[in-house]
CSV table of C-alpha atoms in Angstrom, one decimal:
chain,number,residue,atom,x,y,z
A,24,MET,CA,-13.6,-18.6,-18.5
A,25,ASP,CA,-16.3,-20.7,-20.0
A,26,VAL,CA,-13.8,-23.4,-20.8
A,27,VAL,CA,-12.8,-23.7,-17.2
A,28,TRP,CA,-16.4,-23.7,-16.1
A,29,HIS,CA,-17.3,-26.6,-18.3
A,30,ALA,CA,-14.2,-28.5,-17.4
A,31,ILE,CA,-15.1,-28.3,-13.7
A,32,ASN,CA,-18.6,-29.5,-14.4
A,33,ARG,CA,-17.4,-32.3,-16.5
A,34,GLU,CA,-15.0,-33.5,-13.8
A,35,LEU,CA,-17.2,-33.1,-10.8
A,36,GLY,CA,-20.7,-33.7,-12.1
A,37,ALA,CA,-23.5,-33.4,-9.6
A,38,LYS,CA,-21.4,-34.5,-6.6
A,39,ARG,CA,-21.4,-32.5,-3.4
A,40,SER,CA,-18.4,-30.3,-3.6
A,41,ALA,CA,-16.6,-27.5,-1.9
A,42,GLY,CA,-14.6,-25.1,-4.1
A,43,LEU,CA,-11.3,-24.0,-2.8
A,44,PHE,CA,-9.5,-21.5,-4.9
A,45,HIS,CA,-6.3,-19.6,-4.5
A,46,SER,CA,-5.2,-16.3,-6.0
A,47,LEU,CA,-6.3,-15.5,-9.5
A,48,SER,CA,-8.4,-18.8,-9.7
A,49,GLY,CA,-10.4,-17.2,-6.8
A,50,VAL,CA,-11.3,-14.4,-9.1
A,51,THR,CA,-12.4,-16.9,-11.8
A,52,ALA,CA,-14.5,-18.7,-9.2
A,53,ALA,CA,-16.1,-15.4,-8.1
A,54,MET,CA,-16.9,-14.6,-11.7
A,55,HIS,CA,-18.4,-18.0,-12.3
A,56,ALA,CA,-20.6,-17.5,-9.2
A,57,LEU,CA,-21.8,-14.2,-10.5
A,58,LYS,CA,-22.4,-15.6,-14.0
A,59,TYR,CA,-23.8,-19.0,-13.3
A,60,GLY,CA,-25.0,-18.8,-9.7
A,61,ALA,CA,-24.0,-21.1,-6.8
A,62,ARG,CA,-22.3,-24.2,-7.9
A,63,TYR,CA,-20.5,-25.4,-4.9
A,64,ASP,CA,-21.9,-26.3,-1.5
A,65,ALA,CA,-19.2,-24.1,0.0
A,66,LEU,CA,-16.8,-21.8,-1.7
A,67,VAL,CA,-13.6,-20.6,-0.1
A,68,LEU,CA,-11.3,-18.1,-1.8
A,69,PHE,CA,-7.8,-17.8,-0.5
A,70,ASP,CA,-6.1,-14.4,-1.3
A,71,PRO,CA,-8.3,-13.5,-4.2
A,72,PRO,CA,-6.9,-10.4,-5.9
A,73,VAL,CA,-10.2,-8.5,-6.0
A,74,TYR,CA,-9.2,-4.8,-6.3
A,75,PRO,CA,-11.4,-1.9,-5.2
A,76,ARG,CA,-12.7,0.5,-7.7
A,77,GLU,CA,-10.9,3.7,-8.9
A,78,GLY,CA,-10.8,6.3,-6.3
A,79,HIS,CA,-11.1,4.0,-3.3
A,80,PRO,CA,-9.0,5.3,-0.3
A,81,VAL,CA,-6.8,2.2,-0.3
A,82,GLN,CA,-6.4,2.0,-4.0
A,83,TYR,CA,-2.9,3.4,-3.8
A,84,LEU,CA,-1.9,0.2,-1.9
A,85,GLN,CA,-3.5,-2.1,-4.3
A,86,GLN,CA,-1.6,-0.4,-7.1
A,87,SER,CA,1.8,-0.7,-5.5
A,88,ASP,CA,1.0,-4.3,-4.6
A,89,LYS,CA,0.1,-5.0,-8.2
A,90,GLU,CA,3.2,-3.4,-9.5
A,91,SER,CA,5.5,-5.3,-7.1
A,92,LEU,CA,3.9,-8.6,-8.1
A,93,ALA,CA,4.4,-7.7,-11.7
A,94,SER,CA,8.0,-6.7,-11.4
A,95,ARG,CA,8.8,-9.7,-9.3
A,96,ALA,CA,7.3,-11.9,-12.0
A,97,ALA,CA,9.3,-10.2,-14.7
A,98,ARG,CA,12.5,-10.8,-12.8
A,99,ARG,CA,12.0,-14.5,-12.4
A,100,PRO,CA,14.7,-16.8,-13.8
A,101,GLU,CA,13.4,-18.4,-16.9
A,102,ARG,CA,15.2,-21.7,-17.0
A,103,TYR,CA,16.0,-24.3,-14.3
A,104,LYS,CA,18.1,-27.4,-14.5
A,105,ASP,CA,15.7,-29.3,-12.4
A,106,PRO,CA,12.4,-28.5,-10.6
A,107,ILE,CA,14.1,-29.4,-7.4
A,108,ASP,CA,16.2,-26.2,-7.8
A,109,LEU,CA,13.0,-24.1,-7.8
A,110,ALA,CA,11.5,-26.2,-5.0
A,111,LYS,CA,14.5,-25.3,-2.9
A,112,GLN,CA,14.0,-21.6,-3.6
A,113,PHE,CA,10.4,-21.9,-2.5
A,114,ALA,CA,11.5,-23.7,0.6
A,115,ARG,CA,13.9,-20.9,1.4
A,116,ARG,CA,11.3,-18.1,1.1
A,117,LEU,CA,8.1,-19.8,2.2
A,118,LYS,CA,8.6,-21.5,5.5
A,119,ASN,CA,5.2,-22.8,6.4
A,120,TRP,CA,4.4,-25.2,3.7
A,121,VAL,CA,3.9,-28.9,4.1
A,122,PRO,CA,7.2,-30.5,2.8
A,123,ASP,CA,5.8,-32.1,-0.3
A,124,ALA,CA,4.2,-28.9,-1.5
A,125,TYR,CA,7.4,-27.3,-2.6
A,126,GLU,CA,8.2,-29.9,-5.2
A,127,LEU,CA,4.5,-30.1,-6.3
A,128,MET,CA,4.4,-26.3,-6.9
A,129,ALA,CA,7.8,-26.4,-8.7
A,130,ARG,CA,6.6,-29.1,-11.0
A,131,ALA,CA,3.4,-27.3,-11.7
A,132,THR,CA,5.3,-24.1,-12.5
A,133,LEU,CA,7.8,-25.6,-14.9
A,134,ARG,CA,7.6,-27.7,-18.0
A,135,HIS,CA,10.3,-29.8,-19.5
A,136,ASP,CA,12.0,-28.4,-22.5
A,137,ARG,CA,13.2,-31.4,-24.6
A,138,ALA,CA,15.2,-29.3,-27.1
A,139,HIS,CA,17.4,-27.8,-24.3
A,140,GLY,CA,17.2,-30.7,-21.9
A,141,ASP,CA,16.2,-28.4,-19.1
A,142,TYR,CA,13.1,-26.9,-17.6
A,143,ILE,CA,11.3,-23.7,-18.5
A,144,LEU,CA,8.6,-21.6,-16.9
A,145,ALA,CA,5.2,-23.0,-18.1
A,146,CYS,CA,3.9,-19.5,-18.1
A,147,PRO,CA,6.4,-17.1,-19.7
A,148,ARG,CA,7.4,-14.5,-17.2
A,149,GLU,CA,6.4,-11.6,-19.5
A,150,TYR,CA,3.0,-13.0,-19.7
A,151,GLU,CA,2.7,-13.5,-15.9
A,152,ALA,CA,3.9,-9.9,-15.3
A,153,HIS,CA,1.3,-8.8,-17.8
A,154,VAL,CA,-1.5,-10.7,-16.0
A,155,PHE,CA,-0.6,-9.0,-12.8
A,156,SER,CA,-0.3,-5.5,-14.1
A,157,SER,CA,-3.3,-5.6,-16.4
A,158,GLY,CA,-5.5,-8.3,-14.9
A,159,ALA,CA,-7.2,-6.4,-12.2
A,160,ASN,CA,-10.9,-6.1,-13.0
A,161,PRO,CA,-12.3,-3.1,-11.2
A,162,ASP,CA,-15.8,-4.1,-12.0
A,163,LEU,CA,-15.6,-7.2,-9.8
A,164,TRP,CA,-15.3,-5.4,-6.4
A,165,PRO,CA,-18.8,-3.8,-6.4
A,166,GLN,CA,-20.3,-6.9,-7.9
A,167,MET,CA,-19.1,-9.1,-5.0
A,168,ALA,CA,-22.0,-7.9,-2.9
A,169,HIS,CA,-24.3,-9.6,-5.4
A,170,CYS,CA,-22.6,-13.0,-5.3
A,171,PRO,CA,-25.0,-15.8,-4.5
A,172,GLY,CA,-25.2,-16.1,-0.8
A,173,ALA,CA,-23.5,-12.8,-0.3
A,174,GLY,CA,-25.6,-12.1,2.7
A,175,GLU,CA,-23.7,-14.9,4.5
A,176,THR,CA,-20.4,-14.0,3.0
A,177,ARG,CA,-17.6,-13.7,5.6
A,178,LEU,CA,-14.3,-12.1,5.2
A,179,ARG,CA,-11.9,-13.9,7.4
A,180,ARG,CA,-8.4,-13.8,8.4
A,181,SER,CA,-6.7,-16.8,9.9
A,182,GLU,CA,-4.5,-14.9,12.2
A,183,SER,CA,-7.2,-14.2,14.8
A,184,ARG,CA,-7.5,-17.9,15.3
A,185,ARG,CA,-11.2,-17.4,15.9
A,186,SER,CA,-13.0,-19.6,13.4
A,187,ASP,CA,-16.4,-18.2,14.3
A,188,ALA,CA,-17.3,-14.6,15.1
A,189,ALA,CA,-14.6,-12.6,13.4
A,190,GLY,CA,-16.3,-12.2,10.2
A,191,ALA,CA,-17.3,-9.0,8.4
A,192,ASP,CA,-20.1,-8.6,6.0
A,193,TRP,CA,-19.2,-7.9,2.5
A,194,PRO,CA,-20.0,-4.2,1.9
A,195,ARG,CA,-23.7,-4.4,0.9
A,196,ASP,CA,-23.8,-1.1,-0.9
A,197,GLY,CA,-21.1,-2.4,-3.3
A,198,ARG,CA,-18.9,0.5,-2.7
A,199,GLY,CA,-16.5,-1.4,-0.6
A,200,VAL,CA,-16.7,0.9,2.4
A,201,GLY,CA,-13.1,1.1,3.4
A,202,THR,CA,-12.4,-2.6,3.3
A,203,SER,CA,-9.2,-3.6,1.6
A,204,LEU,CA,-9.7,-7.1,0.6
A,205,ARG,CA,-6.5,-7.5,-1.2
A,206,SER,CA,-4.3,-6.1,1.6
A,207,ASP,CA,-6.1,-8.1,4.1
A,208,SER,CA,-5.9,-11.2,2.0
A,209,ARG,CA,-2.2,-11.0,1.9
A,210,ASN,CA,-2.3,-12.2,5.5
A,211,GLU,CA,-3.5,-15.5,4.1
A,212,SER,CA,-7.0,-14.5,4.9
A,213,PHE,CA,-9.8,-15.8,2.8
A,214,PHE,CA,-13.3,-15.0,2.0
A,215,ALA,CA,-15.7,-17.8,2.5
A,216,ASN,CA,-18.9,-17.6,0.6
A,217,ARG,CA,-21.4,-19.7,2.5
A,218,THR,CA,-23.6,-21.4,0.1
A,219,SER,CA,-24.4,-24.3,2.4
A,220,ARG,CA,-24.9,-24.8,6.1
A,221,ARG,CA,-21.4,-25.9,6.6
A,222,VAL,CA,-18.2,-24.1,6.0
A,223,HIS,CA,-15.0,-25.8,7.1
A,224,SER,CA,-12.3,-23.1,7.4
A,225,ARG,CA,-8.9,-23.7,8.6
A,226,GLY,CA,-6.3,-21.0,8.5
A,227,ARG,CA,-2.6,-21.2,9.0
A,228,ASP,CA,-1.0,-19.3,11.8
A,229,PHE,CA,1.0,-17.0,9.6
A,230,PRO,CA,3.1,-15.3,10.7
A,231,SER,CA,1.8,-14.7,14.1
A,232,ARG,CA,4.4,-16.5,16.2
A,233,HIS,CA,7.2,-14.1,16.0
A,234,SER,CA,6.4,-10.4,16.2
A,235,ASP,CA,9.7,-9.7,14.4
A,236,SER,CA,9.0,-11.7,11.3
A,237,ARG,CA,5.4,-10.4,11.4
A,238,ARG,CA,6.7,-6.9,11.4
A,239,ARG,CA,9.1,-7.7,8.5
A,240,PHE,CA,6.3,-9.3,6.7
A,241,ARG,CA,4.0,-6.3,7.2
A,242,LYS,CA,6.8,-4.0,6.1
A,243,SER,CA,7.6,-5.9,3.0
A,244,THR,CA,4.0,-6.1,2.1
A,245,PHE,CA,2.8,-2.7,2.9
A,246,GLY,CA,5.9,-0.6,2.8
A,247,SER,CA,5.3,2.8,4.5
A,248,PHE,CA,1.6,2.1,5.2
A,249,ASN,CA,0.9,3.0,8.8
A,250,PHE,CA,-1.1,0.3,10.4
A,251,ARG,CA,-1.4,1.8,13.7
A,252,ARG,CA,-3.7,4.4,12.2
A,253,LEU,CA,-6.1,1.7,11.1
A,254,ALA,CA,-8.1,-0.8,13.0
A,255,PRO,CA,-5.9,-2.9,15.3
A,256,PHE,CA,-4.2,-5.6,13.3
A,257,ASP,CA,-5.4,-8.4,15.5
A,258,ARG,CA,-9.1,-7.4,15.6
A,259,PHE,CA,-10.6,-8.2,12.3
A,260,ASP,CA,-14.1,-7.5,13.5
A,261,SER,CA,-13.2,-3.8,13.5
A,262,TYR,CA,-11.6,-3.9,10.1
A,263,PRO,CA,-14.4,-2.3,8.0
A,264,VAL,CA,-14.0,1.0,9.9
A,265,ILE,CA,-11.0,1.8,7.8
A,266,GLN,CA,-11.8,5.0,6.0
A,267,MET,CA,-8.6,6.4,4.9
A,268,ALA,CA,-5.2,5.4,3.7
A,269,LEU,CA,-3.0,7.4,6.1
A,270,LEU,CA,0.7,7.3,5.3
A,271,LYS,CA,3.4,7.4,7.9
A,272,ILE,CA,5.0,10.8,8.1
A,273,ARG,CA,8.8,10.5,8.1
A,274,LYS,CA,10.7,12.7,10.4
A,275,PHE,CA,14.3,13.9,10.8
A,276,PRO,CA,16.6,12.1,10.6
A,277,ASP,CA,15.0,9.8,8.0
A,278,ASP,CA,17.3,9.4,5.0
A,279,VAL,CA,14.5,9.8,2.5
A,280,LEU,CA,14.1,13.4,3.6
A,281,LYS,CA,17.8,14.1,2.7
A,282,GLU,CA,17.8,13.0,-0.9
A,283,PRO,CA,16.6,15.1,-3.8
A,284,ALA,CA,13.2,13.8,-5.1
A,285,ALA,CA,12.8,12.7,-8.7
A,286,ALA,CA,10.7,14.6,-11.2
A,287,VAL,CA,7.4,12.9,-12.1
A,288,LYS,CA,7.4,11.9,-15.8
A,289,ASN,CA,3.8,10.9,-16.3
A,290,ILE,CA,0.8,11.2,-14.2
A,291,ASN,CA,-0.7,7.8,-13.9
A,292,GLY,CA,-3.1,6.1,-11.5
A,293,SER,CA,-0.4,5.4,-8.9
A,294,VAL,CA,0.6,9.1,-8.8
A,295,GLU,CA,-3.0,10.1,-8.4
A,296,GLY,CA,-3.5,7.5,-5.7
A,297,LEU,CA,-0.4,8.7,-3.9
A,298,ILE,CA,-1.6,12.3,-4.1
A,299,ASP,CA,-5.0,11.4,-2.6
A,300,SER,CA,-3.4,9.5,0.2
A,301,MET,CA,-1.1,12.5,0.8
A,302,VAL,CA,-4.1,14.9,1.0
A,303,GLN,CA,-5.8,12.7,3.5
A,304,THR,CA,-2.6,12.3,5.5
A,305,MET,CA,-2.0,16.1,5.5
A,306,TYR,CA,-5.6,16.8,6.8
A,307,ALA,CA,-5.3,14.2,9.4
A,308,ALA,CA,-1.9,15.3,10.7
A,309,PRO,CA,-3.1,18.2,10.6
A,310,GLY,CA,-0.6,20.1,8.5
A,311,VAL,CA,-0.6,23.0,6.1
A,312,GLY,CA,1.5,21.1,3.5
A,313,LEU,CA,3.0,17.8,2.8
A,314,ALA,CA,5.8,16.7,0.4
A,315,ALA,CA,6.0,13.2,-1.0
A,316,PRO,CA,9.4,12.5,0.6
A,317,GLN,CA,7.7,13.1,3.9
A,318,VAL,CA,5.7,10.0,3.3
A,319,GLY,CA,8.6,8.0,2.0
A,320,GLU,CA,8.1,8.6,-1.7
A,321,SER,CA,11.0,10.4,-3.4
A,322,LYS,CA,8.9,12.1,-6.0
A,323,ARG,CA,8.4,15.8,-6.8
A,324,ILE,CA,4.9,16.1,-5.5
A,325,ILE,CA,3.5,18.5,-2.9
A,326,VAL,CA,0.0,19.1,-1.5
A,327,LEU,CA,-1.0,22.2,0.5
A,328,ASP,CA,-4.0,23.8,2.1
A,329,THR,CA,-3.5,26.9,4.2
A,330,ASN,CA,-7.1,27.1,5.2
A,331,HIS,CA,-8.4,24.1,7.1
A,332,ASP,CA,-11.6,25.8,8.0
A,333,ASP,CA,-12.9,24.9,4.7
A,334,PRO,CA,-11.0,21.8,3.6
A,335,GLY,CA,-10.5,21.3,-0.1
A,336,LYS,CA,-11.5,24.8,-1.1
A,337,HIS,CA,-7.9,26.0,-1.2
A,338,LEU,CA,-6.3,22.6,-1.7
A,339,LEU,CA,-3.4,22.6,-4.0
A,340,LYS,CA,-2.0,19.4,-5.5
A,341,LEU,CA,1.2,20.3,-7.3
A,342,ILE,CA,3.5,18.1,-9.4
A,343,ASN,CA,7.1,19.1,-10.2
A,344,PRO,CA,6.7,22.5,-8.6
A,345,GLN,CA,9.4,25.2,-9.3
A,346,ILE,CA,9.9,28.6,-7.8
A,347,VAL,CA,10.3,30.8,-10.9
A,348,GLU,CA,10.3,34.1,-9.1
A,349,ALA,CA,10.8,35.1,-5.6
A,350,GLU,CA,10.9,38.6,-4.0
A,351,GLY,CA,11.1,40.3,-0.8
A,352,LYS,CA,12.2,39.0,2.5
A,353,LEU,CA,10.1,37.6,5.3
A,354,SER,CA,12.2,37.3,8.4
A,355,GLY,CA,11.0,36.9,11.9
A,356,LYS,CA,8.3,34.8,10.5
A,357,ARG,CA,7.9,31.5,12.3
A,358,ASP,CA,8.3,28.4,10.2
A,359,VAL,CA,6.7,25.4,11.6
A,360,SER,CA,8.2,22.1,10.5
A,361,ARG,CA,7.2,18.6,10.7
B,8,VAL,CA,12.0,17.5,11.5
B,9,ILE,CA,10.3,17.0,14.8
B,10,ASP,CA,7.8,19.7,15.5
B,11,TYR,CA,10.0,22.6,15.9
B,12,THR,CA,9.8,26.3,15.4
B,13,ALA,CA,12.4,28.9,14.7
B,14,ASP,CA,13.0,31.9,12.5
B,15,VAL,CA,13.9,31.1,8.9
B,16,GLU,CA,14.4,33.6,6.2
B,17,ARG,CA,12.0,33.2,3.4
B,18,ALA,CA,11.0,35.2,0.3
B,19,ALA,CA,7.8,37.2,0.9
B,20,ARG,CA,6.3,36.5,-2.4
B,21,VAL,CA,6.9,33.7,-4.8
B,22,LEU,CA,5.7,32.6,-8.2
B,23,VAL,CA,5.5,28.9,-8.5
B,24,ARG,CA,5.1,26.9,-11.7
B,25,ALA,CA,3.8,23.3,-11.5
B,26,TRP,CA,1.6,20.6,-13.1
B,27,THR,CA,-1.8,19.8,-11.9
B,28,VAL,CA,-3.1,16.3,-11.7
B,29,ASP,CA,-4.9,16.7,-15.1
B,30,GLU,CA,-1.5,17.6,-16.6
B,31,LYS,CA,-2.1,21.4,-17.0
B,32,GLU,CA,0.7,23.7,-16.3
B,33,ILE,CA,-0.3,26.4,-13.7
B,34,GLU,CA,1.3,29.3,-12.1
B,35,ILE,CA,0.6,30.3,-8.5
B,36,GLU,CA,1.4,33.7,-7.1
B,37,ALA,CA,1.6,33.5,-3.3
B,38,ASP,CA,2.4,35.6,-0.3
B,39,GLU,CA,2.1,35.2,3.5
B,40,LEU,CA,1.6,31.7,4.8
B,41,LEU,CA,1.1,30.1,1.4
B,42,ALA,CA,4.4,31.5,0.2
B,43,VAL,CA,6.2,30.2,3.2
B,44,ALA,CA,4.5,26.8,2.9
B,45,LEU,CA,5.3,26.5,-0.8
B,46,GLN,CA,9.0,27.3,-0.1
B,47,HIS,CA,9.1,24.9,2.8
B,48,GLU,CA,7.6,22.0,0.8
B,49,ILE,CA,9.7,22.6,-2.3
B,50,ASP,CA,12.7,22.5,0.0
B,51,HIS,CA,11.6,19.1,1.0
B,52,LEU,CA,11.8,18.0,-2.6
B,53,ASP,CA,15.4,19.1,-2.9
B,54,GLY,CA,16.3,17.2,0.2
B,55,LYS,CA,16.8,20.4,2.1
B,56,LEU,CA,15.5,20.3,5.6
B,57,PHE,CA,14.4,23.1,7.6
B,58,ILE,CA,17.4,22.4,9.9
B,59,ASP,CA,19.8,23.2,7.1
B,60,ARG,CA,18.4,26.7,6.8
B,61,ILE,CA,19.1,27.8,10.3
B,62,SER,CA,22.5,28.7,11.7
B,63,ARG,CA,24.9,26.1,12.9
B,64,ILE,CA,24.7,27.3,16.4
B,65,LYS,CA,21.0,27.0,16.4
B,66,ARG,CA,21.2,23.6,14.7
B,67,GLU,CA,23.5,22.3,17.4
B,68,LEU,CA,21.2,23.7,20.0
B,69,TYR,CA,18.3,22.0,18.4
B,70,LYS,CA,20.0,18.6,18.3
B,71,ARG,CA,21.1,18.9,21.9
B,72,LYS,CA,17.6,19.8,23.0
B,73,LEU,CA,16.2,16.9,21.0
B,74,LYS,CA,18.6,14.4,22.5
B,75,LYS,CA,17.8,15.7,26.0
B,76,LEU,CA,14.1,15.4,25.4
B,77,ILE,CA,14.5,11.9,24.1
B,78,LYS,CA,16.6,11.0,27.1
B,79,GLU,CA,14.1,12.3,29.4
B,80,GLY,CA,11.4,10.4,27.6
B,81,LYS,CA,9.6,13.6,26.6
B,82,ALA,CA,10.1,13.0,23.0
B,83,ASP,CA,10.9,10.2,20.5
B,84,LEU,CA,11.1,10.0,16.8
B,85,GLU,CA,7.8,8.4,16.5
B,86,ARG,CA,5.9,10.7,18.8
B,87,PRO,CA,6.8,14.2,18.1
B,88,SER,CA,6.8,17.0,20.6
B,89,ALA,CA,7.6,20.6,20.3
B,90,VAL,CA,11.2,21.8,20.5
B,91,ARG,CA,11.5,25.5,20.8
B,92,ILE,CA,14.6,27.6,20.7
């Protein structure tokens, strides 16, 4: 981190400058700001993967996002005949770039391998996957409120096309009250840290033109996450009201309900996150119980609470439950299904 | 299954073994509503729907009622409404 910091200072000197950072470099820039104070006249972070702390209501989302990035990185082809091949792949998947950017990105991604006469990933795919799966720094989220100029920090998303008012204050208490920076930022939003009077922010209209592609984009990015339960997608100013990660309840005849669920092998953070989201979804429904397949996850997990008068007191969170004994018959008892 | 009530035969008391989030194995003895709820949710894990547990005649009746409600605009798969038979 220090190496990057000194290199930037050597290169730029005391000139007036604006820092524009994308993705992981945005995290580096935020950490620089925390460690060394304000360095740029304006700082703009595009899509910085700042993950909320453990136990945050939307952490389940962050977790799955992180895992999908890591697995995508691990599946990347390692060798290319020519950077143009990779540029063509980028062009197929990412439609909104300026034409030259595809090749530039491809050349930055690959390095020439003289011994084989072809091109190889500059960053080995295993390493990239490791960066995604282990690189999240949970300490950064609460610290963002203490960034220099944090009082003027604005979270923005470009889709609203409003370059002025649609900002939201960074959570001042450092707890990240229901704001999902990462999931918001997947919409090419950025967080602009105003350290000077002027901030030039231009967003891309992505992918607002076609509601279909937008829906697909949302689906591919957020899976079963139910946006309608959250603040309206188009109104960023109401974004911080998100309190819970409510999952969409699947109903008959959804296929996920028909297949047997897989046993849970180990209980990790993503399982715990899923359980927390299921509990919130169950209380919100409201329902007496909820099984993971009902929220689109084919895992052997159920949550139950038969007494909603005192939520949590009789809450059961069960993994790989099995009926080992059953006796008697209850007939004429009404069974309510969702 | 869209909000729907009918009579399903269930065991009156069950003993359920499971893991907790902190990886402890627990056993739960349940009766009444909790027993029914446990059986219902565990059915979900086996891909068994409530609809599989009722007789074919009732099932057909349910499907027909559901179709009718959807046609009349009184129910859709996104916005559940009660179907009673």
